[in-house]
mmCIF file of C-alpha atoms in Angstrom:
data_model
loop_
_atom_site.group_PDB
_atom_site.id
_atom_site.type_symbol
_atom_site.label_atom_id
_atom_site.label_comp_id
_atom_site.label_asym_id
_atom_site.label_seq_id
_atom_site.Cartn_x
_atom_site.Cartn_y
_atom_site.Cartn_z
ATOM 1 C CA MET A 198 -9.752 -15.329 16.281
ATOM 2 C CA LEU A 199 -7.846 -13.290 18.863
ATOM 3 C CA TRP A 200 -4.588 -11.701 17.693
ATOM 4 C CA GLN A 201 -2.083 -10.289 20.151
ATOM 5 C CA ARG A 202 0.511 -8.640 17.899
ATOM 6 C CA TYR A 203 0.265 -7.161 14.413
ATOM 7 C CA VAL A 204 3.369 -6.246 12.401
ATOM 8 C CA ALA A 205 3.180 -4.453 9.036
ATOM 9 C CA ILE A 206 6.061 -4.486 6.547
ATOM 10 C CA GLY A 207 6.240 -2.748 3.190
ATOM 11 C CA ASP A 208 6.822 0.573 1.456
ATOM 12 C CA SER A 209 5.151 3.992 1.437
ATOM 13 C CA THR A 210 1.587 2.734 1.204
ATOM 14 C CA THR A 211 2.027 0.671 4.367
ATOM 15 C CA GLU A 212 3.817 3.606 6.006
ATOM 16 C CA GLY A 213 0.658 5.619 5.353
ATOM 17 C CA LEU A 214 1.387 8.202 2.647
ATOM 18 C CA ASP A 215 -0.762 10.324 1.938
ATOM 19 C CA ASP A 216 -3.072 10.067 4.937
ATOM 20 C CA PRO A 217 -2.059 12.865 7.374
ATOM 21 C CA ASP A 218 -2.421 12.044 11.065
ATOM 22 C CA GLY A 219 -2.784 15.692 12.104
ATOM 23 C CA ASN A 220 0.544 15.694 13.944
ATOM 24 C CA GLY A 221 2.931 16.079 11.019
ATOM 25 C CA GLY A 222 3.065 12.362 10.222
ATOM 26 C CA TYR A 223 0.964 9.818 8.377
ATOM 27 C CA ARG A 224 -1.736 7.424 9.514
ATOM 28 C CA GLY A 225 -2.594 5.045 6.656
ATOM 29 C CA TRP A 226 -4.499 1.824 6.154
ATOM 30 C CA ALA A 227 -2.206 -0.224 8.424
ATOM 31 C CA ASP A 228 -2.889 2.086 11.389
ATOM 32 C CA ARG A 229 -6.588 2.060 10.554
ATOM 33 C CA PHE A 230 -6.666 -1.733 10.222
ATOM 34 C CA ALA A 231 -4.831 -2.124 13.532
ATOM 35 C CA LEU A 232 -7.470 0.065 15.181
ATOM 36 C CA ALA A 233 -10.271 -2.019 13.646
ATOM 37 C CA VAL A 234 -8.723 -5.226 15.006
ATOM 38 C CA ALA A 235 -8.150 -3.673 18.426
ATOM 39 C CA ARG A 236 -11.741 -2.489 18.605
ATOM 40 C CA ALA A 237 -13.086 -5.885 17.575
ATOM 41 C CA GLN A 238 -11.196 -7.818 20.220
ATOM 42 C CA GLY A 239 -10.508 -5.264 22.941
ATOM 43 C CA GLY A 240 -6.819 -4.605 22.289
ATOM 44 C CA LEU A 241 -3.795 -5.250 20.081
ATOM 45 C CA GLU A 242 -0.051 -4.597 19.957
ATOM 46 C CA TYR A 243 1.031 -3.026 16.660
ATOM 47 C CA ALA A 244 4.349 -2.274 14.952
ATOM 48 C CA ASN A 245 4.861 -0.734 11.508
ATOM 49 C CA LEU A 246 8.304 -1.337 9.963
ATOM 50 C CA ALA A 247 7.478 0.046 6.496
ATOM 51 C CA ILE A 248 9.680 2.692 4.876
ATOM 52 C CA ARG A 249 8.819 4.646 1.739
ATOM 53 C CA GLY A 250 10.746 3.937 -1.460
ATOM 54 C CA ARG A 251 11.670 0.380 -0.519
ATOM 55 C CA THR A 252 11.730 -2.333 -3.195
ATOM 56 C CA THR A 253 10.475 -5.820 -2.457
ATOM 57 C CA ALA A 254 14.017 -7.182 -2.216
ATOM 58 C CA ARG A 255 14.984 -4.551 0.368
ATOM 59 C CA ILE A 256 11.838 -5.178 2.381
ATOM 60 C CA ARG A 257 12.728 -8.859 2.477
ATOM 61 C CA ALA A 258 16.345 -8.168 3.439
ATOM 62 C CA GLU A 259 15.766 -5.348 5.937
ATOM 63 C CA GLN A 260 12.267 -5.607 7.390
ATOM 64 C CA LEU A 261 11.492 -9.318 7.372
ATOM 65 C CA PRO A 262 14.206 -10.315 9.905
ATOM 66 C CA ALA A 263 13.015 -7.598 12.285
ATOM 67 C CA ALA A 264 9.402 -8.676 11.810
ATOM 68 C CA LEU A 265 10.256 -12.302 12.572
ATOM 69 C CA GLU A 266 12.030 -11.270 15.760
ATOM 70 C CA LEU A 267 8.845 -9.546 16.898
ATOM 71 C CA ALA A 268 6.943 -12.857 16.477
ATOM 72 C CA PRO A 269 3.609 -11.452 15.277
ATOM 73 C CA ASP A 270 0.486 -13.564 15.027
ATOM 74 C CA LEU A 271 -0.939 -11.111 12.466
ATOM 75 C CA ALA A 272 1.065 -9.518 9.645
ATOM 76 C CA THR A 273 0.628 -7.664 6.370
ATOM 77 C CA VAL A 274 3.117 -7.960 3.513
ATOM 78 C CA VAL A 275 2.478 -5.317 0.849
ATOM 79 C CA ALA A 276 5.125 -4.379 -1.730
ATOM 80 C CA GLY A 277 5.747 -4.063 -5.438
ATOM 81 C CA MET A 278 4.953 -0.579 -6.732
ATOM 82 C CA ASN A 279 8.547 0.627 -6.436
ATOM 83 C CA ASP A 280 9.620 -2.446 -8.429
ATOM 84 C CA VAL A 281 6.988 -1.768 -11.098
ATOM 85 C CA LEU A 282 8.461 1.711 -11.614
ATOM 86 C CA ARG A 283 12.015 0.465 -12.184
ATOM 87 C CA PRO A 284 13.626 -0.637 -15.480
ATOM 88 C CA SER A 285 14.733 -3.879 -13.795
ATOM 89 C CA PHE A 286 11.131 -5.008 -13.216
ATOM 90 C CA ASP A 287 10.884 -8.816 -13.012
ATOM 91 C CA PRO A 288 7.520 -10.157 -11.760
ATOM 92 C CA ASP A 289 8.853 -13.645 -11.082
ATOM 93 C CA ARG A 290 11.683 -12.356 -8.902
ATOM 94 C CA ILE A 291 9.332 -10.037 -7.048
ATOM 95 C CA ALA A 292 6.856 -12.854 -6.471
ATOM 96 C CA GLU A 293 9.681 -15.017 -5.124
ATOM 97 C CA ASP A 294 10.523 -12.311 -2.571
ATOM 98 C CA VAL A 295 6.874 -11.816 -1.626
ATOM 99 C CA GLY A 296 6.408 -15.579 -1.299
ATOM 100 C CA ALA A 297 9.506 -15.908 0.879
ATOM 101 C CA MET A 298 8.208 -13.230 3.250
ATOM 102 C CA GLN A 299 4.776 -14.816 3.409
ATOM 103 C CA ARG A 300 6.170 -18.303 4.051
ATOM 104 C CA ALA A 301 8.494 -17.107 6.800
ATOM 105 C CA LEU A 302 5.716 -15.332 8.700
ATOM 106 C CA VAL A 303 3.121 -18.059 8.118
ATOM 107 C CA GLY A 304 5.736 -20.580 9.245
ATOM 108 C CA GLN A 305 5.900 -18.804 12.605
ATOM 109 C CA GLY A 306 2.159 -19.118 12.986
ATOM 110 C CA ALA A 307 1.067 -15.676 11.801
ATOM 111 C CA THR A 308 -2.061 -14.870 9.843
ATOM 112 C CA VAL A 309 -0.613 -13.046 6.833
ATOM 113 C CA LEU A 310 -2.566 -10.710 4.550
ATOM 114 C CA THR A 311 -1.434 -9.113 1.313
ATOM 115 C CA PHE A 312 -3.094 -7.336 -1.585
ATOM 116 C CA THR A 313 -2.712 -6.759 -5.305
ATOM 117 C CA LEU A 314 -2.194 -3.349 -6.912
ATOM 118 C CA PRO A 315 -4.927 -1.281 -8.575
ATOM 119 C CA ASP A 316 -4.774 -0.448 -12.270
ATOM 120 C CA PRO A 317 -2.781 2.815 -12.393
ATOM 121 C CA ALA A 318 -4.058 4.054 -15.760
ATOM 122 C CA ARG A 319 -7.301 5.629 -14.484
ATOM 123 C CA VAL A 320 -5.436 7.490 -11.777
ATOM 124 C CA MET A 321 -2.420 8.488 -13.846
ATOM 125 C CA PRO A 322 -3.042 8.537 -17.618
ATOM 126 C CA LEU A 323 0.694 8.731 -18.313
ATOM 127 C CA ALA A 324 1.050 5.386 -16.510
ATOM 128 C CA ARG A 325 -0.734 3.414 -19.242
ATOM 129 C CA PRO A 326 2.592 1.752 -20.247
ATOM 130 C CA LEU A 327 2.759 0.378 -16.671
ATOM 131 C CA ARG A 328 -0.618 -1.349 -16.935
ATOM 132 C CA GLY A 329 0.938 -4.548 -18.292
ATOM 133 C CA ARG A 330 3.540 -4.572 -15.527
ATOM 134 C CA VAL A 331 0.900 -4.211 -12.820
ATOM 135 C CA ALA A 332 -1.148 -7.017 -14.390
ATOM 136 C CA ALA A 333 1.911 -9.287 -14.486
ATOM 137 C CA PHE A 334 2.785 -8.423 -10.889
ATOM 138 C CA ASN A 335 -0.762 -9.102 -9.716
ATOM 139 C CA ALA A 336 -0.894 -12.450 -11.506
ATOM 140 C CA ALA A 337 2.398 -13.474 -9.896
ATOM 141 C CA VAL A 338 1.249 -12.418 -6.425
ATOM 142 C CA ARG A 339 -2.057 -14.260 -6.812
ATOM 143 C CA ALA A 340 -0.193 -17.433 -7.781
ATOM 144 C CA VAL A 341 2.391 -17.322 -5.002
ATOM 145 C CA THR A 342 -0.122 -16.377 -2.300
ATOM 146 C CA ALA A 343 -2.219 -19.393 -3.237
ATOM 147 C CA GLU A 344 0.798 -21.558 -2.348
ATOM 148 C CA THR A 345 2.028 -19.965 0.879
ATOM 149 C CA GLY A 346 -0.996 -20.070 3.149
ATOM 150 C CA ALA A 347 -1.290 -16.272 3.213
ATOM 151 C CA THR A 348 -4.610 -14.525 2.569
ATOM 152 C CA LEU A 349 -5.076 -12.393 -0.525
ATOM 153 C CA LEU A 350 -7.148 -9.241 -0.785
ATOM 154 C CA ASP A 351 -7.484 -8.900 -4.561
ATOM 155 C CA LEU A 352 -7.733 -5.140 -4.523
ATOM 156 C CA GLY A 353 -6.668 -4.894 -8.162
ATOM 157 C CA ALA A 354 -9.743 -6.846 -9.281
ATOM 158 C CA HIS A 355 -12.136 -4.108 -8.106
ATOM 159 C CA PRO A 356 -12.545 -0.998 -10.296
ATOM 160 C CA VAL A 357 -13.271 1.257 -7.320
ATOM 161 C CA ALA A 358 -9.648 0.853 -6.190
ATOM 162 C CA SER A 359 -8.621 2.881 -9.250
ATOM 163 C CA ASP A 360 -11.098 5.712 -8.740
ATOM 164 C CA PRO A 361 -8.978 8.913 -8.827
ATOM 165 C CA ARG A 362 -11.045 10.339 -5.964
ATOM 166 C CA LEU A 363 -9.448 7.803 -3.619
ATOM 167 C CA TRP A 364 -5.914 8.842 -4.576
ATOM 168 C CA SER A 365 -3.780 11.746 -3.417
ATOM 169 C CA ASP A 366 -2.490 14.616 -5.513
ATOM 170 C CA ASP A 367 0.726 12.721 -6.348
ATOM 171 C CA ARG A 368 -1.309 9.831 -7.889
ATOM 172 C CA LEU A 369 1.026 7.241 -6.350
ATOM 173 C CA HIS A 370 -0.588 7.037 -2.920
ATOM 174 C CA ALA A 371 -4.090 6.742 -1.590
ATOM 175 C CA ASN A 372 -5.636 9.745 0.122
ATOM 176 C CA SER A 373 -7.363 9.487 3.494
ATOM 177 C CA ALA A 374 -10.574 8.143 1.956
ATOM 178 C CA GLY A 375 -8.559 5.592 -0.021
ATOM 179 C CA HIS A 376 -6.658 4.409 3.047
ATOM 180 C CA GLU A 377 -9.923 4.120 4.949
ATOM 181 C CA ARG A 378 -11.382 1.940 2.198
ATOM 182 C CA ILE A 379 -8.305 -0.322 2.068
ATOM 183 C CA ALA A 380 -8.488 -0.772 5.845
ATOM 184 C CA ALA A 381 -12.166 -1.707 5.561
ATOM 185 C CA ALA A 382 -11.305 -4.189 2.808
ATOM 186 C CA LEU A 383 -8.638 -5.805 5.005
ATOM 187 C CA ALA A 384 -11.011 -5.910 7.970
ATOM 188 C CA HIS A 385 -13.612 -7.658 5.813
ATOM 189 C CA THR A 386 -10.992 -10.060 4.444
ATOM 190 C CA ALA A 387 -9.843 -10.838 8.001
ATOM 191 C CA GLY A 388 -13.427 -11.585 9.030
ATOM 192 C CA LEU A 389 -13.822 -8.802 11.566
ATOM 193 C CA PRO A 390 -17.399 -8.285 12.762
ATOM 194 C CA GLY A 391 -19.212 -5.267 11.366
ATOM 195 C CA TYR A 392 -17.423 -5.296 7.995
ATOM 196 C CA ASP A 393 -18.844 -6.455 4.678
ATOM 197 C CA ASP A 394 -18.182 -6.047 0.957
ATOM 198 C CA SER A 395 -19.457 -2.470 0.888
ATOM 199 C CA TRP A 396 -15.833 -1.385 0.314
ATOM 200 C CA THR A 397 -16.211 -2.742 -3.235
ATOM 201 C CA HIS A 398 -19.108 -0.409 -4.034
ATOM 202 C CA PRO A 399 -18.351 2.325 -6.580
ATOM 203 C CA LEU A 400 -18.404 6.003 -5.688
ATOM 204 C CA PRO A 401 -21.208 8.170 -7.124
ATOM 205 C CA VAL A 402 -20.761 9.039 -10.783
ATOM 206 C CA ALA A 403 -18.442 12.020 -11.065
ATOM 207 C CA ALA A 404 -19.300 15.093 -13.098
ATOM 208 C CA ARG A 405 -17.432 15.322 -16.375
ATOM 209 C CA ARG A 406 -14.524 17.751 -16.137
ATOM 210 C CA PRO A 407 -13.920 20.347 -18.862
ATOM 211 C CA ARG A 408 -10.960 19.472 -21.053
ATOM 212 C CA HIS A 409 -9.045 22.602 -20.093
ATOM 213 C CA ASP A 410 -9.300 21.624 -16.408
ATOM 214 C CA VAL A 411 -7.893 18.178 -17.216
ATOM 215 C CA VAL A 412 -4.988 19.661 -19.166
ATOM 216 C CA ARG A 413 -4.260 22.152 -16.386
ATOM 217 C CA ALA A 414 -4.263 19.343 -13.803
ATOM 218 C CA GLU A 415 -1.898 17.202 -15.896
ATOM 219 C CA LEU A 416 0.569 20.059 -16.266
ATOM 220 C CA ALA A 417 0.425 20.837 -12.543
ATOM 221 C CA TRP A 418 0.989 17.174 -11.628
ATOM 222 C CA THR A 419 3.949 16.954 -14.008
ATOM 223 C CA ARG A 420 5.543 20.032 -12.466
ATOM 224 C CA ARG A 421 4.878 19.192 -8.815
ATOM 225 C CA HIS A 422 5.395 15.449 -8.788
ATOM 226 C CA LEU A 423 6.658 13.763 -11.952
ATOM 227 C CA LEU A 424 9.658 16.011 -12.666
ATOM 228 C CA PRO A 425 10.930 15.997 -9.045
ATOM 229 C CA TRP A 426 10.526 12.200 -8.921
ATOM 230 C CA LEU A 427 12.505 11.785 -12.165
ATOM 231 C CA ALA A 428 15.230 14.155 -10.950
ATOM 232 C CA ARG A 429 15.581 12.296 -7.658
ATOM 233 C CA HIS A 430 15.869 8.899 -9.315
ATOM 234 C CA LEU A 431 18.350 10.161 -11.901
ATOM 235 C CA ARG A 432 20.544 11.110 -8.951
ATOM 236 C CA GLY A 433 20.132 7.636 -7.484
ATOM 237 C CA ARG A 434 18.149 8.958 -4.535
ATOM 238 C CA SER A 435 15.051 7.555 -2.878
ATOM 239 C CA SER A 436 12.342 9.221 -0.824
ATOM 240 C CA GLY A 437 13.180 6.729 1.921
ATOM 241 C CA ASP A 438 16.872 7.551 2.191
ATOM 242 C CA ASP A 439 17.923 8.109 5.817
ATOM 243 C CA ARG A 440 14.428 7.321 7.099
ATOM 244 C CA VAL A 441 13.526 4.861 9.841
ATOM 245 C CA ALA A 442 10.310 2.994 10.561
ATOM 246 C CA LYS A 443 7.613 5.120 12.187
ATOM 247 C CA ARG A 444 6.592 2.455 14.740
ATOM 248 C CA PRO A 445 9.456 -0.073 15.110
ATOM 249 C CA VAL A 446 8.386 -1.309 18.542
ATOM 250 C CA PRO A 447 5.053 -3.060 19.139
ATOM 251 C CA LEU A 448 2.885 -0.765 21.216
ATOM 252 C CA PRO A 449 -0.726 -1.135 22.355
ATOM 253 C CA VAL A 450 -3.198 0.463 19.970
ATOM 254 C CA GLU A 451 -4.915 3.382 21.680
ATOM 255 C CA LEU A 452 -8.677 2.942 21.619
ATOM 256 C CA PRO A 453 -10.752 6.150 21.382
#
């Protein structure tokens, strides 16, 4: 199938954190997936409306109307982690928002892809209490996607997605290798030539870390990431405040 325009909506993972582009910004799986599509078919227009810190409801209210105006024939709708982290978490309400976005884009004729969230506990041991929330969110997304005509990449069903070596230092975002693997998974899900299920293969067995190294890493992560995140949210601030989309206008993907 030949797609002319791809529009990505979502939060920080779709924006591309933490996959540096070498120019002070972020690349990410959406950029990488757009490049894979462009290579496969000789070209593609691509816009990325995602903004870090956005909840599913805000993505629906703010990004969906803009995405519909751009009339894409390929779209990704990825959201939910910011909802999982909030006290007001409600998987049914989130799934309703995700379903509404999928239906609207599918209704315009777009191929729509989405994916579930990996288990956070292996990446962030302190996130074990969130494991049930992520499971509930994933179940809701699987159910609603089966009804909307969108295509689901069940990332959360594959253990490799939770390998800490594919996650950045903040443990909330994929690193460059993680973004590359997500892009390959989407390319395989979309049926692009040259892609297979090798993205599901586990990484080589990691050497066991000494306990003191683990403790030191947990303390460093708490100081650098957890405490600043808690302080920001206690002030009612978001990492996405005053930010705009990095690629609001569909532009041709540059082929190397």
